[in-house]
Tab-separated table of C-alpha atoms and ligand atoms in Angstrom:
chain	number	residue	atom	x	y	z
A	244	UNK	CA	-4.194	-6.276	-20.027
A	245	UNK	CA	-4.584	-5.463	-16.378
A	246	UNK	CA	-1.942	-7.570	-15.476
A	247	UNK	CA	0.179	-6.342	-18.171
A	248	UNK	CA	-0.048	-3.067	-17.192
A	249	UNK	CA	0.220	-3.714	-13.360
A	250	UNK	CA	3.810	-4.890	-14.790
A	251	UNK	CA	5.097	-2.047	-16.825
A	252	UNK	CA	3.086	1.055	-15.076
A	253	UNK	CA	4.029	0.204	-11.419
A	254	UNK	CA	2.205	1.568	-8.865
A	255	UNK	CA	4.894	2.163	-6.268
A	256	UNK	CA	4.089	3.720	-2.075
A	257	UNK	CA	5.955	6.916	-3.736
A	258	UNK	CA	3.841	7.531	-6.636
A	259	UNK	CA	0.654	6.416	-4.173
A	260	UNK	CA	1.279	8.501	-1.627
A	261	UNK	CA	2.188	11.640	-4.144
A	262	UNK	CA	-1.471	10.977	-5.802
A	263	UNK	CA	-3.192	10.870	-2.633
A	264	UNK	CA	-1.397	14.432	-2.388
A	265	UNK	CA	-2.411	15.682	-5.506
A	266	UNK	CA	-5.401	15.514	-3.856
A	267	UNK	CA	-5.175	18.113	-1.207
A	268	UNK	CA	-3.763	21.013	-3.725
A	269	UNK	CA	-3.134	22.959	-0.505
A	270	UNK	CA	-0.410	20.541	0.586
A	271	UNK	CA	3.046	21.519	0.536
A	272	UNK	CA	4.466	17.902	0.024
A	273	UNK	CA	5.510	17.690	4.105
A	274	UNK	CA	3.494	14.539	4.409
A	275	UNK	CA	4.559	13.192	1.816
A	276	UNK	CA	8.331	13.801	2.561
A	277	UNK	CA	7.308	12.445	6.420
A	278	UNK	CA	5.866	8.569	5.094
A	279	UNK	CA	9.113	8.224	2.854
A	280	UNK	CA	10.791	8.604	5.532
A	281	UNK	CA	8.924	5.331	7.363
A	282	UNK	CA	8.831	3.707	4.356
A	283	UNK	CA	13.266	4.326	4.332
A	284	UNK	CA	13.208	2.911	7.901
A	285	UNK	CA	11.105	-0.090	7.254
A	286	UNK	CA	13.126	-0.974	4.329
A	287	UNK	CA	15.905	-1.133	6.733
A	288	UNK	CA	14.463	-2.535	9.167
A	289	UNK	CA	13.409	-5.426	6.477
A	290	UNK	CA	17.264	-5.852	5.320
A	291	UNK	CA	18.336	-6.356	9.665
A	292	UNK	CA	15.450	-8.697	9.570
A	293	UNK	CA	16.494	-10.822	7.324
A	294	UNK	CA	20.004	-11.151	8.197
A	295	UNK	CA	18.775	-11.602	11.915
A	296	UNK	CA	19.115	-15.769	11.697
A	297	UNK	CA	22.438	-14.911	10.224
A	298	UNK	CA	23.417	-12.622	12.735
A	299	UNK	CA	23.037	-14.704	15.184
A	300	UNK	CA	25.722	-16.928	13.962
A	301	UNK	CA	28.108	-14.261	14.382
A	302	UNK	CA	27.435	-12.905	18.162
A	303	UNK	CA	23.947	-12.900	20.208
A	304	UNK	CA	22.592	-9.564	20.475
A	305	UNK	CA	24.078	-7.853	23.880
A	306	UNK	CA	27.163	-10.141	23.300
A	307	UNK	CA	30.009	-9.053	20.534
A	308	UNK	CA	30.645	-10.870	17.362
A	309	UNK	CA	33.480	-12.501	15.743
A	310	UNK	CA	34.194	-8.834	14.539
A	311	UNK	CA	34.490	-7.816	18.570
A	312	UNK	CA	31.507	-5.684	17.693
A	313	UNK	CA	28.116	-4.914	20.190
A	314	UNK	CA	25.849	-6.693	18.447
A	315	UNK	CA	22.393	-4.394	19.151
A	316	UNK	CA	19.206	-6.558	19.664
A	317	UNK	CA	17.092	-5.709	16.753
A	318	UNK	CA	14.447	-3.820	18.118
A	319	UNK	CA	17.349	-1.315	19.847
A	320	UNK	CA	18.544	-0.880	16.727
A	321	UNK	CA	14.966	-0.670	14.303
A	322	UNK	CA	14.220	2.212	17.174
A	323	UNK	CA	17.246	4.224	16.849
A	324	UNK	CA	16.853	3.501	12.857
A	325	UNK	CA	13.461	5.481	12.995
A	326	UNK	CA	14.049	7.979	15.547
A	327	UNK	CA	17.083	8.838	12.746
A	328	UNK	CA	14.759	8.597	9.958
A	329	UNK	CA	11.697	10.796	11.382
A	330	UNK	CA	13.758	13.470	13.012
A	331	UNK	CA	16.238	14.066	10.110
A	332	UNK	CA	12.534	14.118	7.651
A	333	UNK	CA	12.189	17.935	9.089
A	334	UNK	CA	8.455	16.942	9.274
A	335	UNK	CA	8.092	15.692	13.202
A	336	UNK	CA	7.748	17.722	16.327
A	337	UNK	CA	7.112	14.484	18.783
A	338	UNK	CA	7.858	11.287	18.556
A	339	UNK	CA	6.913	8.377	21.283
A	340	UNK	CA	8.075	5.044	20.852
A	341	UNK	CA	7.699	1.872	22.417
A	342	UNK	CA	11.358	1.647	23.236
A	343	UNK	CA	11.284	4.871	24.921
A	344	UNK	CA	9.774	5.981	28.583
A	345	UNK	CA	9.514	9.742	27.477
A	346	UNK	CA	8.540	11.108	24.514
A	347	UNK	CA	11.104	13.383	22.366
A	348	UNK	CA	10.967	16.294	21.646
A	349	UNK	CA	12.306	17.054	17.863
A	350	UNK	CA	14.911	20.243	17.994
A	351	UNK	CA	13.774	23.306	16.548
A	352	UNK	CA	16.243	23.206	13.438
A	353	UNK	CA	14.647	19.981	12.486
A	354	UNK	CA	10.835	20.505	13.847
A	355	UNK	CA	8.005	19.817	11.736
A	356	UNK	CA	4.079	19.840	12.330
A	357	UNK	CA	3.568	15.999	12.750
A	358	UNK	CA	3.435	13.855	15.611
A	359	UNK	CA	4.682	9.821	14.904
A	360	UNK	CA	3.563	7.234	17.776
A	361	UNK	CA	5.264	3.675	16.748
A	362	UNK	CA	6.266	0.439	17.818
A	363	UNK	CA	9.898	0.114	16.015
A	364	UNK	CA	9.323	-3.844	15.996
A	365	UNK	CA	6.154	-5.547	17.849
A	366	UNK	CA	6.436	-8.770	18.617
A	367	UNK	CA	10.505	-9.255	18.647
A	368	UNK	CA	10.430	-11.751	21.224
A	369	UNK	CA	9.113	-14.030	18.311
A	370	UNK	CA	12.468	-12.836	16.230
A	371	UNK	CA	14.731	-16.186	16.878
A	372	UNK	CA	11.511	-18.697	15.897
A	373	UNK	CA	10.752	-17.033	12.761
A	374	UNK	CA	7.880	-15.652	13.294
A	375	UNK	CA	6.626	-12.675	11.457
A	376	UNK	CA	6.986	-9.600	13.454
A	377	UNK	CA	6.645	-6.010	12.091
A	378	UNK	CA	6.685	-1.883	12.736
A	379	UNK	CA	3.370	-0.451	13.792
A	380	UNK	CA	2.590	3.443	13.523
A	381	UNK	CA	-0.209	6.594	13.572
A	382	UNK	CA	0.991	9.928	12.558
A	383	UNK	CA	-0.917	12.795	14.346
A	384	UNK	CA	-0.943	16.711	13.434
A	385	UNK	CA	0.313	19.531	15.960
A	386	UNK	CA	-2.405	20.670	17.929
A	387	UNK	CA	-1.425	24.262	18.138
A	388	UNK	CA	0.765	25.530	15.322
A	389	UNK	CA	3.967	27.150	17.946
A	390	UNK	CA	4.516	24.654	20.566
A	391	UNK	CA	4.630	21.135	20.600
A	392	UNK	CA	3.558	19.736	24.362
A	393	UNK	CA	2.704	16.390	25.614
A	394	UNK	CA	-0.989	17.152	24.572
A	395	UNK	CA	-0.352	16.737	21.297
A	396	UNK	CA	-0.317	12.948	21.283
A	397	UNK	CA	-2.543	12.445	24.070
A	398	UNK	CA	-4.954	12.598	21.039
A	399	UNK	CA	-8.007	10.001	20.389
A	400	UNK	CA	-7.269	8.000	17.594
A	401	UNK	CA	-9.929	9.308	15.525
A	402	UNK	CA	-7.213	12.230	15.669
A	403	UNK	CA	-5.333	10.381	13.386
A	404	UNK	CA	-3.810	11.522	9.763
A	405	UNK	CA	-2.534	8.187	9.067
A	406	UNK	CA	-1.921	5.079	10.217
A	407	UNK	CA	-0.005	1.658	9.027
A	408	UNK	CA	2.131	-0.800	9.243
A	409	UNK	CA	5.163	-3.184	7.961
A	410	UNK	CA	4.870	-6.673	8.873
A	411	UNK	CA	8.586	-8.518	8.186
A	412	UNK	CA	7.598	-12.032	7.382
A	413	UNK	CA	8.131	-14.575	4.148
A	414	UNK	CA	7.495	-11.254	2.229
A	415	UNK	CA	7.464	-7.235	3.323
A	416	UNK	CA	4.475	-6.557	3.549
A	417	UNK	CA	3.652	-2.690	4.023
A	418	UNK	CA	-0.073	-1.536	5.306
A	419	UNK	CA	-0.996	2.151	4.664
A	420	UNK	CA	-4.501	4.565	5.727
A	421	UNK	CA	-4.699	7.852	5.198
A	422	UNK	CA	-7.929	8.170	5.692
A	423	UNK	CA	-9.635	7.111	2.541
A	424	UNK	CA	-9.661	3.501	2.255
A	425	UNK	CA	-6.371	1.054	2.920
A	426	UNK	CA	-4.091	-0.313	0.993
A	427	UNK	CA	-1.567	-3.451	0.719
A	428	UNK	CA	2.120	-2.705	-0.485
A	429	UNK	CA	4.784	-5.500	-0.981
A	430	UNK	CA	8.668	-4.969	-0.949
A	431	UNK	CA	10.026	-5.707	-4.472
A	432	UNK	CA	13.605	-6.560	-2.821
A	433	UNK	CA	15.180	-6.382	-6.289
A	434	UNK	CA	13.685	-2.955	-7.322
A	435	UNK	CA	13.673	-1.642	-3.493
A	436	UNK	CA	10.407	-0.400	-3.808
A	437	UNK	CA	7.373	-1.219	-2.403
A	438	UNK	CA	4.854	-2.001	-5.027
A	439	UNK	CA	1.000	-1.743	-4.387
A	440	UNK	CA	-0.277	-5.773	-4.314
A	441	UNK	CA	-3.561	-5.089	-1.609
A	442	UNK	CA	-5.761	-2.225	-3.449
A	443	UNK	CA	-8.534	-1.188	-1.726
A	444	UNK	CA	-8.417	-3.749	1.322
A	445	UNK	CA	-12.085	-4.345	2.830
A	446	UNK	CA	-12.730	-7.110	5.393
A	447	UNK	CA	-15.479	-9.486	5.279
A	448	UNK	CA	-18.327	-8.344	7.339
A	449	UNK	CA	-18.234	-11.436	9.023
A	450	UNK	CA	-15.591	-13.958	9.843
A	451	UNK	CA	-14.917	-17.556	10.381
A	452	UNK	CA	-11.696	-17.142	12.785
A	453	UNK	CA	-11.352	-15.855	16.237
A	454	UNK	CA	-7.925	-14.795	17.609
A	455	UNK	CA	-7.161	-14.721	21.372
A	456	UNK	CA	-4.494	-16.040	23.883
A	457	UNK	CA	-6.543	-18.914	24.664
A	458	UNK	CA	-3.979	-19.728	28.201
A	459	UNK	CA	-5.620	-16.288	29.975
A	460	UNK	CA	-9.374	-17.738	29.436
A	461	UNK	CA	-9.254	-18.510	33.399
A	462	UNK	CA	-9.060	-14.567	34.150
A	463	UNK	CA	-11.528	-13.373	31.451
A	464	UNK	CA	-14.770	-11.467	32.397
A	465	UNK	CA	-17.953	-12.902	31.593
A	466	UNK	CA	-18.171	-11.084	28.467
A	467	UNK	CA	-15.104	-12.444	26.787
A	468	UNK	CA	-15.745	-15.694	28.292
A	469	UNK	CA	-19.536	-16.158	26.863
A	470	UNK	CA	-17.726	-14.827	23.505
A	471	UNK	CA	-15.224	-17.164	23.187
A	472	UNK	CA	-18.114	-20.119	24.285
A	473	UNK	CA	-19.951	-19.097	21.661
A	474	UNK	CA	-17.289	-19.452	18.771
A	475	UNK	CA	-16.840	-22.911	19.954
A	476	UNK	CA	-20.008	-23.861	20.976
A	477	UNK	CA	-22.372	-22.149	18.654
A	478	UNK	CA	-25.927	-22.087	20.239
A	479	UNK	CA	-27.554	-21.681	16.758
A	480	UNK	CA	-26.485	-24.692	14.713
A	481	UNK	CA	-23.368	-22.868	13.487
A	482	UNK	CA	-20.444	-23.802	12.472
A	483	UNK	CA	-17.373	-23.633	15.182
A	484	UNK	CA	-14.877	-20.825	14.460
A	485	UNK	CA	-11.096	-21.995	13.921
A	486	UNK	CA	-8.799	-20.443	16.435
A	487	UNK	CA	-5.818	-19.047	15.042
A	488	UNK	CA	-3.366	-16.977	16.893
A	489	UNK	CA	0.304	-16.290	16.216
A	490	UNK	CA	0.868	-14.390	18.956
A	491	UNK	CA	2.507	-11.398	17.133
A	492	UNK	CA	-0.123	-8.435	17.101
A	493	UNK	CA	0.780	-7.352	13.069
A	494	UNK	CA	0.778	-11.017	12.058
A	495	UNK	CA	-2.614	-11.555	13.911
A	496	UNK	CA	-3.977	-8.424	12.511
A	497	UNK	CA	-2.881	-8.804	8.580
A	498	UNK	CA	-4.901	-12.412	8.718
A	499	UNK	CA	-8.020	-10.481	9.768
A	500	UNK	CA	-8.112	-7.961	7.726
A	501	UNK	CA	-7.188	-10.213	4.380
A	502	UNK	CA	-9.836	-13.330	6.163
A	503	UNK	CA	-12.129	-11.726	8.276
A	504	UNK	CA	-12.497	-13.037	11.881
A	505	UNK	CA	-12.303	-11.079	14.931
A	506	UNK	CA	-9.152	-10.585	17.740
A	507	UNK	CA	-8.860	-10.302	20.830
A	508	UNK	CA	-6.623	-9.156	24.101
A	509	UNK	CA	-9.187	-8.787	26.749
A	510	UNK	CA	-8.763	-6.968	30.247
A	511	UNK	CA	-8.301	-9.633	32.582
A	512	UNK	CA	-8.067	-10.189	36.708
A	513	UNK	CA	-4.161	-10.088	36.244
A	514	UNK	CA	-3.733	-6.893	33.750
A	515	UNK	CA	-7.281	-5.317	33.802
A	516	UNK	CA	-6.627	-2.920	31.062
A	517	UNK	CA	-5.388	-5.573	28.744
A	518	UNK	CA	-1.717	-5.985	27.497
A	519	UNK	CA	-1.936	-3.637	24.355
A	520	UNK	CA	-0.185	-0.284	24.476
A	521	UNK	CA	-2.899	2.734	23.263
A	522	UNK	CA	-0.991	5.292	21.017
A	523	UNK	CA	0.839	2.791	18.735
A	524	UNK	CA	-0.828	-0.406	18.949
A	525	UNK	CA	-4.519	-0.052	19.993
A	526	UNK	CA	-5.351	3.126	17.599
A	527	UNK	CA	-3.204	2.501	14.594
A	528	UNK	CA	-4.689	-0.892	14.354
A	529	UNK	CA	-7.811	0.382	15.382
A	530	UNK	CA	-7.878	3.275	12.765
A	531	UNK	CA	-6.727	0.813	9.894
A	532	UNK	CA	-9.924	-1.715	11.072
A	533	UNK	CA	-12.578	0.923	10.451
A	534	UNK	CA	-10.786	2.074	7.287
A	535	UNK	CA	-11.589	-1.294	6.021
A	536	UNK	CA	-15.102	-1.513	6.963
A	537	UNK	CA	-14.658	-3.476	10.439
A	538	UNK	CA	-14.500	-1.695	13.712
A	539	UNK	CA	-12.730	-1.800	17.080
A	540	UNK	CA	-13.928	-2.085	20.720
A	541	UNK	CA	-12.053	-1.242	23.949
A	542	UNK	CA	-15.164	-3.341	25.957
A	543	UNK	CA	-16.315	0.135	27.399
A	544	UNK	CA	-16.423	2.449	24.130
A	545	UNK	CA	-15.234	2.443	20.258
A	546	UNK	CA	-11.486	2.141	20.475
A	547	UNK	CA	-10.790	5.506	18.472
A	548	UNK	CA	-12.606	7.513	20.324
A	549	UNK	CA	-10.408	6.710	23.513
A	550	UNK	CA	-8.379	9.901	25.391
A	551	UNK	CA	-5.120	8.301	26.867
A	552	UNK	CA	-3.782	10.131	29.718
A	553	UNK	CA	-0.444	8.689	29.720
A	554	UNK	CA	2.000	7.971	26.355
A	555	UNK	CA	2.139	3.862	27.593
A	556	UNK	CA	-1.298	3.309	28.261
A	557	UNK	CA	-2.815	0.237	27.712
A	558	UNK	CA	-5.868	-0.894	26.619
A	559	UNK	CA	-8.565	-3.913	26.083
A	560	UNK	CA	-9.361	-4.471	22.294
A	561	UNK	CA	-11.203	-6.481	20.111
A	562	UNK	CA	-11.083	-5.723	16.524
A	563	UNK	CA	-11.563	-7.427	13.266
A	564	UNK	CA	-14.941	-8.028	11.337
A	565	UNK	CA	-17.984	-5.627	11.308
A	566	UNK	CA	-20.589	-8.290	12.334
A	567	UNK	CA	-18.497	-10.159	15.279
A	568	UNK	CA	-17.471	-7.122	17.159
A	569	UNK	CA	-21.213	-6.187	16.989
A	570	UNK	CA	-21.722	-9.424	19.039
A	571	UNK	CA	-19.236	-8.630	21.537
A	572	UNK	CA	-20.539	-5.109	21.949
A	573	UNK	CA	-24.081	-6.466	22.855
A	574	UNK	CA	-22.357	-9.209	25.119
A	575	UNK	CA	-20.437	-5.930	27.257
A	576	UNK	CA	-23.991	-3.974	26.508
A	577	UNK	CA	-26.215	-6.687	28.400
A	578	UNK	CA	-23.941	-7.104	31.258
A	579	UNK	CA	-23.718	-3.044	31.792
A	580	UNK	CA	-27.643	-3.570	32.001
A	581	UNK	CA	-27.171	-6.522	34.507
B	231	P6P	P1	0.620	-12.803	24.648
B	231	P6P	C1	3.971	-9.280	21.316
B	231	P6P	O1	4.755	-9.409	22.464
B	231	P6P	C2	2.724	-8.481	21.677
B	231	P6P	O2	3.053	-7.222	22.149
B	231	P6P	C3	1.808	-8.388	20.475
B	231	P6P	O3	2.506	-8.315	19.277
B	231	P6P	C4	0.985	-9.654	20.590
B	231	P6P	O4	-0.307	-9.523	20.033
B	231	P6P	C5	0.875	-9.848	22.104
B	231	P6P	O5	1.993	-9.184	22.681
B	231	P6P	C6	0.904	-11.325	22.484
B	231	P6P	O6	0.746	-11.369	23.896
B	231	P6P	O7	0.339	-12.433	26.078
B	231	P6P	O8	-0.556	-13.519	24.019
B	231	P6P	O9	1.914	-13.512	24.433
């Protein structure tokens, strides 16, 4: 009957999200009137996707098509569709984006109490191969209730409200935390909605997979290095872990969470603090790890508990199952000691 009902009493992001309000009698709804607004630009961002092959055909991006008209590249246009979207909510004070140096500042006539760090689409240069690439975020509150300064999301990631995101693949696939638990939505394209398909996502404690850009293993520190040795040459009878990596950080991440496994973009010789922007790659990822019972390293300290300094930081991570970033944690720990 479970199934039955799953198909009559749907249990779309909008009625989620509205539950998980109903818990917090003291909320006035603004959070919930914030996410519909990501959820809007995602499903717009999902339509641009899909036509992207198609647009193609009719004009490159930075050329003009048949119609004589600048064809945006998609990840110009998925930023200025969520800039749009979170500044005309009314619930956003600051928002930094990937495709912006500075961070803007919301107008007063349209400021709100949140602050939204995202990646409009990570991973586009995979767009023309197919690829699944998707919209990261993390949704911080106002420090101080009056102003809104820089401070205010040059938080930790442990500062975090929320966090998710929307990978744009064979299906939309849309990946929410708000701090109790984490949860798997998928685009219904014919009833525009997102419907909730992952309840309750935990990863396995341990995994069989290991994810990492295998061409940078000549300028890895001896930490990563004995890591990666040891998932292919497992001292203790083991079995070898597959390598799998895609190469697009969403895609990469949904496979661990839903199979376990553990990935990787270590610090090395040429970028030393890795390649993976802080505020809305690192901690949103980070944040939706532990919400599903895994954890995330930086090689120095747990990833959430990181204070950037600057809005484009970047950052070392490894991330995925509970058990295998314990070993890489005691690999860093016993060369501190060394
Ligand atoms: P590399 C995509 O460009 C991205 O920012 C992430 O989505 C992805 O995890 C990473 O870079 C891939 O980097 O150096 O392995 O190509």
């Amino acid at each position: 009957h479970a199934a039955e009902a799953m198909k009559t009493d749907l249990m779309t992001i909008t009625r989620f999200v509205l539950n998980e309000q109903s818990k917090h009698p003291e909320s006035r709804g603004d959070f919930s009137i914030l996410l519909s607004h990501i959820v809007l630009g995602c499903k717009f961002v999902c339509a641009a996707v899909n036509k992207a092959g198609l647009a193609k055909l009719i004009g490159l991006a930075g050329e003009t098509n048949v119609q004589g008209e600048e064809q945006k590249k998609l990840d110009v246009l998925s930023n200025e569709v969520f800039v749009k979207a979170l500044v005309s909510s009314g619930r956003t004070c600051i928002l930094v984006s990937e495709e912006d140096e500075e961070a803007i500042f919301v107008e007063p006539s349209k400021r709100g109490k949140y602050c939204v760090v995202f990646d409009p689409l990570d991973g586009s240069s995979n767009i023309d191969c197919g690829v699944s690439i998707g919209t990261i975020f993390g949704v911080y509150m106002l420090k101080d209730g009056d102003e809104s300064r820089l401070e205010d999301v040059l938080q930790p990631g442990k500062n975090m409200l929320a966090a998710g995101y929307c990978m744009y693949g064979s299906s939309c696939t849309f990946v929410l935390s708000t701090g109790s638990g984490l949860n798997g939505f998928t685009l219904d394209p014919s009833l525009g909605e997102f419907i909730l398909t992952h309840p309750d996502i935990k990863i396995p404690k341990k995994g069989k997979i290991y994810s990492v850009n295998e061409g940078n293993a000549k300028n890895w520190d001896g930490p990563t290095a004995k890591f990666v040795e040891k998932c292919k040459f497992p001292k203790d009878g083991s079995p070898a872990k597959s390598l799998r990596y895609i190469g697009s950080m969403v895609a990469d991440v949904h496979r661990t969470l839903l199979y376990g496994g553990v990935f990787l973009y270590p610090a090395d010789k040429k970028s030393p603090s890795g390649k993976l922007r802080v505020l809305y790659e690192v901690f949103p990822m980070s944040f939706l790890m532990e919400q599903a019972g895994g954890q995330s390293f930086t090689g120095k300290e747990r990833a959430l508990d990181l204070v950037p300094k600057k809005i484009h930081e970047r950052s070392p991570i490894f991330l995925g199952s509970y058990d295998d970033v314990e070993e890489i944690k005691a690999l860093y720990a016993a060369e501190e000691k060394a």
